[in-house]
Tab-separated table of C-alpha atoms in Angstrom:
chain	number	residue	atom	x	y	z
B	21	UNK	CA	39.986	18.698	5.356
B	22	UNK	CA	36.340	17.803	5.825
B	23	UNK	CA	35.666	14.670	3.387
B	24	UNK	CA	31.958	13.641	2.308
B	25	UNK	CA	31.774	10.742	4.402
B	26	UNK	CA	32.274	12.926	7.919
B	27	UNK	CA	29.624	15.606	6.387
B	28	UNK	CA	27.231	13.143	5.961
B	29	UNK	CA	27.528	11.496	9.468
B	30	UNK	CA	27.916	14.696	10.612
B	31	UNK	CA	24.265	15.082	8.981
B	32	UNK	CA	22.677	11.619	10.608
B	33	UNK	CA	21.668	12.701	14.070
B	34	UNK	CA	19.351	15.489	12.416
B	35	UNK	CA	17.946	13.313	10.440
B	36	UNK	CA	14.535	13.240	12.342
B	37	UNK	CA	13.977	17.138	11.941
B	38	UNK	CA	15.026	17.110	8.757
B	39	UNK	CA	11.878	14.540	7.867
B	40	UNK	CA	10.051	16.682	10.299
B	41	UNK	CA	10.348	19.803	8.528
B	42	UNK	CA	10.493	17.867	4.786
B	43	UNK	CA	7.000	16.959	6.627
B	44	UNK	CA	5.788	20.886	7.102
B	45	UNK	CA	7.085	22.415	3.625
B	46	UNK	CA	5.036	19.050	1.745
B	47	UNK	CA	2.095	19.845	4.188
B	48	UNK	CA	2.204	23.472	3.087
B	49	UNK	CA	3.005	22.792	-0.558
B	50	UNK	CA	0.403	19.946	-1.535
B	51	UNK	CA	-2.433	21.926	0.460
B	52	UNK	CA	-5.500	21.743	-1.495
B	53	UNK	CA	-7.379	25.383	-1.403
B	54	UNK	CA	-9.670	27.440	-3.280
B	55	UNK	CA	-8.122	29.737	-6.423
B	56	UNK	CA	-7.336	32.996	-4.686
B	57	UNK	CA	-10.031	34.489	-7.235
B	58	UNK	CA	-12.981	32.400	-5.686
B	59	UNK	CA	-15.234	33.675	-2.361
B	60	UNK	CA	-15.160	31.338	0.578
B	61	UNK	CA	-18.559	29.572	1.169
B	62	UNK	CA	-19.716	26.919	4.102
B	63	UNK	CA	-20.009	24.815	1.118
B	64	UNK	CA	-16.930	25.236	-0.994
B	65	UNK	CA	-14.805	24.375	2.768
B	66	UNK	CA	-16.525	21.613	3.246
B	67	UNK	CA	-15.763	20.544	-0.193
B	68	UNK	CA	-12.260	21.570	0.309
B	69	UNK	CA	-11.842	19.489	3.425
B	70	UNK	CA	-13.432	16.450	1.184
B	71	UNK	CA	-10.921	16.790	-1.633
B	72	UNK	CA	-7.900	17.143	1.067
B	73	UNK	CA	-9.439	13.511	2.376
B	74	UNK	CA	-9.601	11.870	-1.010
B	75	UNK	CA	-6.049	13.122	-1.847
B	76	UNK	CA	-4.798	11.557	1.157
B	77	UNK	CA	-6.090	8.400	0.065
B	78	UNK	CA	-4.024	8.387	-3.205
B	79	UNK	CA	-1.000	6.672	-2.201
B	80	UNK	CA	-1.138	3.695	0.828
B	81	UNK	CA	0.553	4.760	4.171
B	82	UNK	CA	3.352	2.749	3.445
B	83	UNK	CA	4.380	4.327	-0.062
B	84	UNK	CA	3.852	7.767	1.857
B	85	UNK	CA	6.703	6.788	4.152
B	86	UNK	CA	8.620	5.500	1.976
B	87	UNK	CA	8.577	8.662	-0.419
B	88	UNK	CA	9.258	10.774	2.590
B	89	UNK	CA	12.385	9.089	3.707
B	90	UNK	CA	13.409	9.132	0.314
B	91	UNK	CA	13.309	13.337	-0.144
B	92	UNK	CA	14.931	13.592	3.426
B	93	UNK	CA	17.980	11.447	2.054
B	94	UNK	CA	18.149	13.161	-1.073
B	95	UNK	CA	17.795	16.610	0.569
B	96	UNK	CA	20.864	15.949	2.951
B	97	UNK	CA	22.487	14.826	0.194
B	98	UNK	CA	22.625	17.766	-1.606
B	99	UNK	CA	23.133	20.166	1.340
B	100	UNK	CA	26.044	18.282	1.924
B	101	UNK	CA	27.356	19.070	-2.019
B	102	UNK	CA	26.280	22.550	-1.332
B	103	UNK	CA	22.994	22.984	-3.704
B	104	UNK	CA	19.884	22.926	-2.443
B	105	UNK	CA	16.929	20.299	-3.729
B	106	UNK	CA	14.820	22.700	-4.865
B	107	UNK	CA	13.815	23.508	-7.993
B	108	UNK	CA	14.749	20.307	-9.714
B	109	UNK	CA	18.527	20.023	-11.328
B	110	UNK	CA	18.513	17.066	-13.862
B	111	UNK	CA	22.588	17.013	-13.461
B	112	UNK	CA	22.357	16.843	-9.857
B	113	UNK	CA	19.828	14.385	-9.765
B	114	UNK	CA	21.458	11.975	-12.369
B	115	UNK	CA	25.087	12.577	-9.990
B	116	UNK	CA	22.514	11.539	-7.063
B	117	UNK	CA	21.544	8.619	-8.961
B	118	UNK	CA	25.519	7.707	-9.641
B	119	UNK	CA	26.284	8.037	-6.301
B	120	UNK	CA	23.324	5.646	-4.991
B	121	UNK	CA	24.826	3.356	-7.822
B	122	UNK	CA	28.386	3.684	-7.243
B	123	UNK	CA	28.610	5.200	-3.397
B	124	UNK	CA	31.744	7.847	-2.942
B	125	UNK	CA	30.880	7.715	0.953
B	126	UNK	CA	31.100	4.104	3.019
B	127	UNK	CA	27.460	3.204	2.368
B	128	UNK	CA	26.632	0.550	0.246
B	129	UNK	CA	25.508	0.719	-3.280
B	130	UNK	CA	21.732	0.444	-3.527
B	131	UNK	CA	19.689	-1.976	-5.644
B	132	UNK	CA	18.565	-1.185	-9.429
B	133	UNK	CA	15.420	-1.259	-8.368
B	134	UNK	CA	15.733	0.797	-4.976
B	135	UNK	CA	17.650	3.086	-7.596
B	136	UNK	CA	14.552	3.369	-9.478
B	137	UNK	CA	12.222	3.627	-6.033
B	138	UNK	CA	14.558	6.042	-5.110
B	139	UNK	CA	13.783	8.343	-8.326
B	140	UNK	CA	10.140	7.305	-8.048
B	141	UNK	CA	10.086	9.101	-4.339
B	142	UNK	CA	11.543	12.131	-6.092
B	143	UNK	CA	9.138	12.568	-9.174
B	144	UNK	CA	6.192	12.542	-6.218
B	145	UNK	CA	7.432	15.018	-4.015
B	146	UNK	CA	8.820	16.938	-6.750
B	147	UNK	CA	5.286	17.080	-8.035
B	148	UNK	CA	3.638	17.761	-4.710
B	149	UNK	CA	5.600	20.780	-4.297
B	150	UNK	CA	4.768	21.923	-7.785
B	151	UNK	CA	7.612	21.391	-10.262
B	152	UNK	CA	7.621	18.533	-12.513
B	153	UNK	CA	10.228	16.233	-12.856
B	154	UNK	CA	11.054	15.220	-16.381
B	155	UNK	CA	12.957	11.607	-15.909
B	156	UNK	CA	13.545	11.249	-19.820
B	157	UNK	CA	16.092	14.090	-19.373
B	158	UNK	CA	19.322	12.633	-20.776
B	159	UNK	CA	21.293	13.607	-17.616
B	160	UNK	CA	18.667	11.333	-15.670
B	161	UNK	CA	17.859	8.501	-17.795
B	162	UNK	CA	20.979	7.884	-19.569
B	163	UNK	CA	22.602	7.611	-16.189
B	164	UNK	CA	19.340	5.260	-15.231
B	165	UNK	CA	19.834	3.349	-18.257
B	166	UNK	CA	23.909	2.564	-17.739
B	167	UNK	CA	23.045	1.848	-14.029
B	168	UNK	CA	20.789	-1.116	-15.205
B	169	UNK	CA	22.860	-2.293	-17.540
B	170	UNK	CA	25.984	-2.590	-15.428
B	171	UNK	CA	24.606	-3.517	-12.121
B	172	UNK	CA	20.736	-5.045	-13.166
B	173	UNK	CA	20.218	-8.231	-11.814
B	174	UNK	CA	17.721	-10.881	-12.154
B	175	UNK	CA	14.996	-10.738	-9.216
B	176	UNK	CA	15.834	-12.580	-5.848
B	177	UNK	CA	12.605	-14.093	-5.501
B	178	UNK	CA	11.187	-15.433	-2.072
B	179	UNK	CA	10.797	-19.185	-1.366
B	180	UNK	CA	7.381	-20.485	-2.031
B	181	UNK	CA	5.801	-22.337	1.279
B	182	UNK	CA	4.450	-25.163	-0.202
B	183	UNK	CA	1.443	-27.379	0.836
B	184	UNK	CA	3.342	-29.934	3.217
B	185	UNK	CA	5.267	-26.595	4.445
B	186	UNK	CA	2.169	-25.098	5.476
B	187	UNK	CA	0.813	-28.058	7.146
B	188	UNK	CA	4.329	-27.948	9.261
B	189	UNK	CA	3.847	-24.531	10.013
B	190	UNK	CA	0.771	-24.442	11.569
B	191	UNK	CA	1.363	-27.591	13.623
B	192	UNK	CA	3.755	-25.911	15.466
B	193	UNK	CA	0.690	-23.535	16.754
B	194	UNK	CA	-0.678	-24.252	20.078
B	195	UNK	CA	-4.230	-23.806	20.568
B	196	UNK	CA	-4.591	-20.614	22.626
B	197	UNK	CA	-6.368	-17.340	21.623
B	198	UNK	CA	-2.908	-16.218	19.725
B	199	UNK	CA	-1.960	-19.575	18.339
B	200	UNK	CA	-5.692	-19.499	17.055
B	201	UNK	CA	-5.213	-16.063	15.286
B	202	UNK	CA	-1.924	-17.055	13.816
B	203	UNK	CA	-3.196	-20.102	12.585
B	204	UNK	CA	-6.165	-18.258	10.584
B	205	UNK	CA	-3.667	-15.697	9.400
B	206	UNK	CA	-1.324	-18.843	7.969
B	207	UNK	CA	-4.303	-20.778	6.443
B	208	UNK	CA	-6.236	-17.456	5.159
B	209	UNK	CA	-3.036	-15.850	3.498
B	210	UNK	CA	-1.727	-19.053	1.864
B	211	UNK	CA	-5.165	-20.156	0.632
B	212	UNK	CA	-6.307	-16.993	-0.317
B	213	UNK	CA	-2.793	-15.924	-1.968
B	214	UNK	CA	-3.157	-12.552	-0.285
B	215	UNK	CA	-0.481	-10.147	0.414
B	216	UNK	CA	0.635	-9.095	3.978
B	217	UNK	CA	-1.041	-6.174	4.019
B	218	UNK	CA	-4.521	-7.599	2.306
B	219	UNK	CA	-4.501	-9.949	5.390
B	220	UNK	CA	-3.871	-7.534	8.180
B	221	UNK	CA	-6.494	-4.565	6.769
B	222	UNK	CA	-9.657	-7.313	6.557
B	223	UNK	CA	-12.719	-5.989	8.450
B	224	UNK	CA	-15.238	-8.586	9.783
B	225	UNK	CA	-17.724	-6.592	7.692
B	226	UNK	CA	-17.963	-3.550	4.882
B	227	UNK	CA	-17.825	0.255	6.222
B	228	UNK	CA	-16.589	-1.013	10.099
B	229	UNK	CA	-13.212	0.895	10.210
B	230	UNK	CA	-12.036	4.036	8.180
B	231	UNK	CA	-8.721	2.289	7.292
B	232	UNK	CA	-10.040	-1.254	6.128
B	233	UNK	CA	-9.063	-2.640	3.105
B	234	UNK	CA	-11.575	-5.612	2.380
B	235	UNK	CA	-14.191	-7.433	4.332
B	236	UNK	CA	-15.267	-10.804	4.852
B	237	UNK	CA	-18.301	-13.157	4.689
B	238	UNK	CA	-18.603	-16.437	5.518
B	239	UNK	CA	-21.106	-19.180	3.551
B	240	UNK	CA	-21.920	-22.646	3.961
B	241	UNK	CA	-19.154	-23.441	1.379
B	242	UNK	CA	-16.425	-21.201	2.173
B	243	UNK	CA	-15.519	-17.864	2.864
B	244	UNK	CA	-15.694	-14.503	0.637
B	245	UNK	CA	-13.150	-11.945	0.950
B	246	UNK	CA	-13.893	-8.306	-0.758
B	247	UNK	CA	-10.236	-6.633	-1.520
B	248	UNK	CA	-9.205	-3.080	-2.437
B	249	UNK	CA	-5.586	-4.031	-3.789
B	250	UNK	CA	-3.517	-2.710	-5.691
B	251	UNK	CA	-5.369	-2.864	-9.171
B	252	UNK	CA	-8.785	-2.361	-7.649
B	253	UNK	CA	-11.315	-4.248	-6.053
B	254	UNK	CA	-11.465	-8.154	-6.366
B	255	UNK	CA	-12.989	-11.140	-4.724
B	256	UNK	CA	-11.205	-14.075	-3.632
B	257	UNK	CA	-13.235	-16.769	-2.435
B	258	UNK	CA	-11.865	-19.581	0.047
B	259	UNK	CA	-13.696	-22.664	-0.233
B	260	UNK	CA	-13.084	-25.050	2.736
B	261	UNK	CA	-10.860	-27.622	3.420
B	262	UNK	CA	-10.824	-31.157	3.233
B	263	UNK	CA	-10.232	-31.342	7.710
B	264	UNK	CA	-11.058	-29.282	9.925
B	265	UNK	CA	-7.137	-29.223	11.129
B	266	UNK	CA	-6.454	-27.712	8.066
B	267	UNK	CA	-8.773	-25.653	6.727
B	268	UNK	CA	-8.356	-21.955	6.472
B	269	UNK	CA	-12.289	-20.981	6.809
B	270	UNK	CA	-12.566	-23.187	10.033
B	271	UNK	CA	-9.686	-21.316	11.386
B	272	UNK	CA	-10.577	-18.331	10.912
B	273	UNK	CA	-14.309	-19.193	12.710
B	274	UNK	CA	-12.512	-20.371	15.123
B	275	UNK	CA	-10.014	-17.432	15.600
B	276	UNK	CA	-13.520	-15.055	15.608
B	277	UNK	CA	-15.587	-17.110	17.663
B	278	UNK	CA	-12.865	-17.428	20.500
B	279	UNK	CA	-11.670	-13.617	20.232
B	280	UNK	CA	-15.246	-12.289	20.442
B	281	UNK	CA	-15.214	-10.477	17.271
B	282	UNK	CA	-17.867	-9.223	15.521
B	283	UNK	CA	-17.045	-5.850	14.526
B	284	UNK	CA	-13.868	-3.749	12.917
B	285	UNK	CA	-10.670	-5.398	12.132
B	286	UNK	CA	-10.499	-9.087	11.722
B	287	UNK	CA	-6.896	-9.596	13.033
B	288	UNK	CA	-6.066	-7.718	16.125
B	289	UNK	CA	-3.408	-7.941	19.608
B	290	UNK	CA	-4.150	-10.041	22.398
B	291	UNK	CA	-3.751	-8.692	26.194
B	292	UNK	CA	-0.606	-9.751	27.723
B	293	UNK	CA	-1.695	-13.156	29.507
B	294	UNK	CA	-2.964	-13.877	25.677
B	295	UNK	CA	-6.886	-14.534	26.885
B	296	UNK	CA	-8.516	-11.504	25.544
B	297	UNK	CA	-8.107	-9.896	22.062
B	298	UNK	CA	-7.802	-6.009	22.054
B	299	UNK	CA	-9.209	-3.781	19.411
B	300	UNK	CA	-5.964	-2.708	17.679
B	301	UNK	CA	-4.912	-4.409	14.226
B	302	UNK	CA	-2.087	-6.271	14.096
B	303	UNK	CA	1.114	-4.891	11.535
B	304	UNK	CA	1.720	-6.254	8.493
B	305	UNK	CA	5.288	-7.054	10.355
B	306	UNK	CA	3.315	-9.562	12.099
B	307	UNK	CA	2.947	-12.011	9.056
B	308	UNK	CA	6.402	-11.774	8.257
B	309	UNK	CA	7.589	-12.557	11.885
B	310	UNK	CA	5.144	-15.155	12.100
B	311	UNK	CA	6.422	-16.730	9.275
B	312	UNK	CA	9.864	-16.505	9.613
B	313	UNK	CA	9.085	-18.137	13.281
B	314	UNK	CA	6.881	-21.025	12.132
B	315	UNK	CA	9.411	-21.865	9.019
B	316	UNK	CA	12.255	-22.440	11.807
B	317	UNK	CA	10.015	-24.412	14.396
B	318	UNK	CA	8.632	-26.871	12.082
B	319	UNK	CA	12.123	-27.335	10.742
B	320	UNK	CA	11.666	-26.514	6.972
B	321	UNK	CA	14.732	-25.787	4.921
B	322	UNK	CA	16.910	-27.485	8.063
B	323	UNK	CA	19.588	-28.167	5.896
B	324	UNK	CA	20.907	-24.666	5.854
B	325	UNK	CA	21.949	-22.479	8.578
B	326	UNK	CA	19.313	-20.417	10.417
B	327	UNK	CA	20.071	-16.822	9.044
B	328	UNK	CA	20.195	-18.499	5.224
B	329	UNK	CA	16.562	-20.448	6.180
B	330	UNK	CA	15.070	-17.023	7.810
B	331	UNK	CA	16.659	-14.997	4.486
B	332	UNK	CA	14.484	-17.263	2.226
B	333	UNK	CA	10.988	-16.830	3.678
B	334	UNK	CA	9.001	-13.891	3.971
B	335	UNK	CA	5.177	-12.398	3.002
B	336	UNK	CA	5.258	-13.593	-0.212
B	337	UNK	CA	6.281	-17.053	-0.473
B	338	UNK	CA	2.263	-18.029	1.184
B	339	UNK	CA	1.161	-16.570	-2.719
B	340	UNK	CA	4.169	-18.198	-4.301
B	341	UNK	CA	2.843	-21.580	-2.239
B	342	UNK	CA	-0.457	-21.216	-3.728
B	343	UNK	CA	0.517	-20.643	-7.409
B	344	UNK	CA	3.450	-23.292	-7.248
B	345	UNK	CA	0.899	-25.781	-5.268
B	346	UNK	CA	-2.251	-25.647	-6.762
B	347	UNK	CA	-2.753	-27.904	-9.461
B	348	UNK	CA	-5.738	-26.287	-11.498
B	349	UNK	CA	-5.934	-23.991	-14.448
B	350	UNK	CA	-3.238	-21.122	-14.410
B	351	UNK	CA	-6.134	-18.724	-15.027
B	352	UNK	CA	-7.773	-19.871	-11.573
B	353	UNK	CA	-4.490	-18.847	-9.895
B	354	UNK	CA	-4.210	-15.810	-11.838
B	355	UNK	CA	-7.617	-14.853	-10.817
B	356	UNK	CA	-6.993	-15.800	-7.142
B	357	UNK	CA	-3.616	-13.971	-7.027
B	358	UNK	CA	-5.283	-10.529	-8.616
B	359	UNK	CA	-2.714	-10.481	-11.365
B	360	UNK	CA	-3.312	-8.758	-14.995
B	361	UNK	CA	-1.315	-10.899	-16.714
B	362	UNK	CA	-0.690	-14.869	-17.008
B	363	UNK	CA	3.226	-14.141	-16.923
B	364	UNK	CA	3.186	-12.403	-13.940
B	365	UNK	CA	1.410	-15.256	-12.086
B	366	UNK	CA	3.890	-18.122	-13.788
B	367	UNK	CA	7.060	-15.736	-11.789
B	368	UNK	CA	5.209	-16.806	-8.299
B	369	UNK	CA	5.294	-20.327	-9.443
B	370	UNK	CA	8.331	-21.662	-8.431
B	371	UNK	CA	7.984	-25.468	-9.666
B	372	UNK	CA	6.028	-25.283	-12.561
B	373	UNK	CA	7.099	-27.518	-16.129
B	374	UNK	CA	8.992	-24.792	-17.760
B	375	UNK	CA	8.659	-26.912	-21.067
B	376	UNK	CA	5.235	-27.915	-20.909
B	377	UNK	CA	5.355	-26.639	-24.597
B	378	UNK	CA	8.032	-27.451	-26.515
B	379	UNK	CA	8.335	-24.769	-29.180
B	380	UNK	CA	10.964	-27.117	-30.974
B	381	UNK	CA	9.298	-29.991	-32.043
B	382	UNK	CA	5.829	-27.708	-33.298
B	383	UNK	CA	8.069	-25.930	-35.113
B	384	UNK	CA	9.156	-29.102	-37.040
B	385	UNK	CA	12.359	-29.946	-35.328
């Protein structure tokens, strides 16, 4: 008897056409067209060729993958129960949800909050291939709602690279075209609290590459950085550093000066022999390797063992550095970091007085 476990592994090695043709019935399904009532003008394409741009643009790269591997699971999944994904079965989908929870098959049990990334994916491309998705359905959400409460956890959060960390860190750099970059990247992300992929999609100036995502100008003082993140566009500035050794706007002259760059992305490969830059931006992966490496060379966290040191660090702990380091206003932080709220910045701040205000004694105790 055929058990779940050898259906699904029978299903793996398709798994690239199965994205592929996920890939065709979205591209079919989300196409953006005229009403079938409306004549076909030079002007009305060309306006339908704009709006299929600007829809492309409303979800990053990144999420797009994400959401696509997400439908290609769930769509093996349920050819492998026998239904079909299409239209949308609240039962099936809160059973989907149970088994991501609570797997039947050899795979491990996902995350709450994959869970709920998971369900995320399927709400989009549920609603790109028009049906909508209602997730307060009480086969979906009461199922959401007992998964959180049974298997919720608090959040894992990275390891903040503090200011004598990043100091370490970029000593370990050696001076050459890529150890210039790298030291920019370092001293630009932790100063400017900026996300992997903030740092990566800079542009030397405004308009130079179709997929920038911020620019930069540099003043007598410092350095501005124009952002389009997450919750719109923002400006970080950099002001420079008290050396030359270590500060981030002096790299980064450096790092442009040396690589000849004066136009398109800021942070690019280097040729092979490592004494010309290319034109090609880096990954985001790039930051996290970079850090990962620098956090073992210069020794930080040496009292565990390598794979526990490596598990700490990652992208985020340069903007958990900067909130748990710098010792200003939490609204200058909060500004810096691009957060809405004042308790969102105070969860990147990893050694801050937790009882700065004692609630006890103004209360009269």
């Amino acid at each position: 008897m055929t058990t779940d476990d050898e259906k699904l592994s029978s299903a793996r090695p398709s798994t690239s056409q199965d994205a592929q043709g996920d890939a065709r019935d979205q591209e079919k399904s989300d196409d953006i067209t005229l009403p079938s009532h409306v004549a076909g003008s030079g002007t009305l394409d060309q306006l339908v060729e704009t709006a299929r741009g600007y829809a492309e643009q409303a979800a990053s790269e990144n999420t797009l993958k994400a959401y696509a591997k997400d439908w290609a699971h769930f769509a093996r999944w349920c050819r492998v129960k026998g239904t079909d994904p299409l239209p949308p079965s609240p039962e099936m989908i809160g059973l989907y949800l149970a088994n991501l929870a609570a797997p039947t098959e050899k795979s491990p049990a996902l995350s709450v909050s994959t869970i709920e990334r998971r369900l995320s994916g399927l709400s989009w491309n549920y609603k790109q291939r028009g049906f909508n998705l209602d997730r307060k359905n009480r086969h979906i959400a009461s199922v959401l709602a007992g998964i959180k409460r049974k298997h919720a956890r608090p959040p894992v959060q990275k390891e903040a690279i503090l200011a004598e960390d990043i100091l370490a860190m970029v000593a370990t750099l050696p001076y050459d075209l890529r150890g210039l970059r790298d030291r920019a990247i370092l001293l630009i992300g932790y100063a400017g609290g900026l996300r992997r992929s903030e740092i990566i999609s800079l542009d030397g100036h405004k308009d130079d590459t179709p997929d920038s995502g911020g620019w930069v100008e540099i003043f007598d003082k410092g350095a501005l950085l124009t952002l389009n993140a997450k919750t719109g566009w923002r400006e970080v500035e950099i002001g420079r550093g008290s050396s030359d050794q270590t500060c981030p706007v002096h790299a980064l002259e450096q790092w442009l000066h040396f690589a000849k760059i004066d136009f398109g992305p800021v942070f690019v490969g280097t040729s092979r022999d490592g004494k010309r830059a290319s034109e090609t931006r880096l990954n985001d992966k790039h930051v996290v390797r970079l850090i990962k490496r620098t956090v073992l060379d210069a020794g930080i966290r040496s009292d565990l063992p390598e794979k526990d040191r490596l598990a700490l660090f990652a992208g985020h702990s340069l903007r958990a550095g900067l909130a748990s380091s710098a010792e200003v206003d939490e609204r200058y932080v909060q500004k810096q970091l691009g957060h809405a709220s004042a308790e969102m910045t105070r969860r990147y701040q990893r050694r801050r007085d937790r009882f700065r205000v004692n609630l006890t004694r103004a209360a009269g105790l």
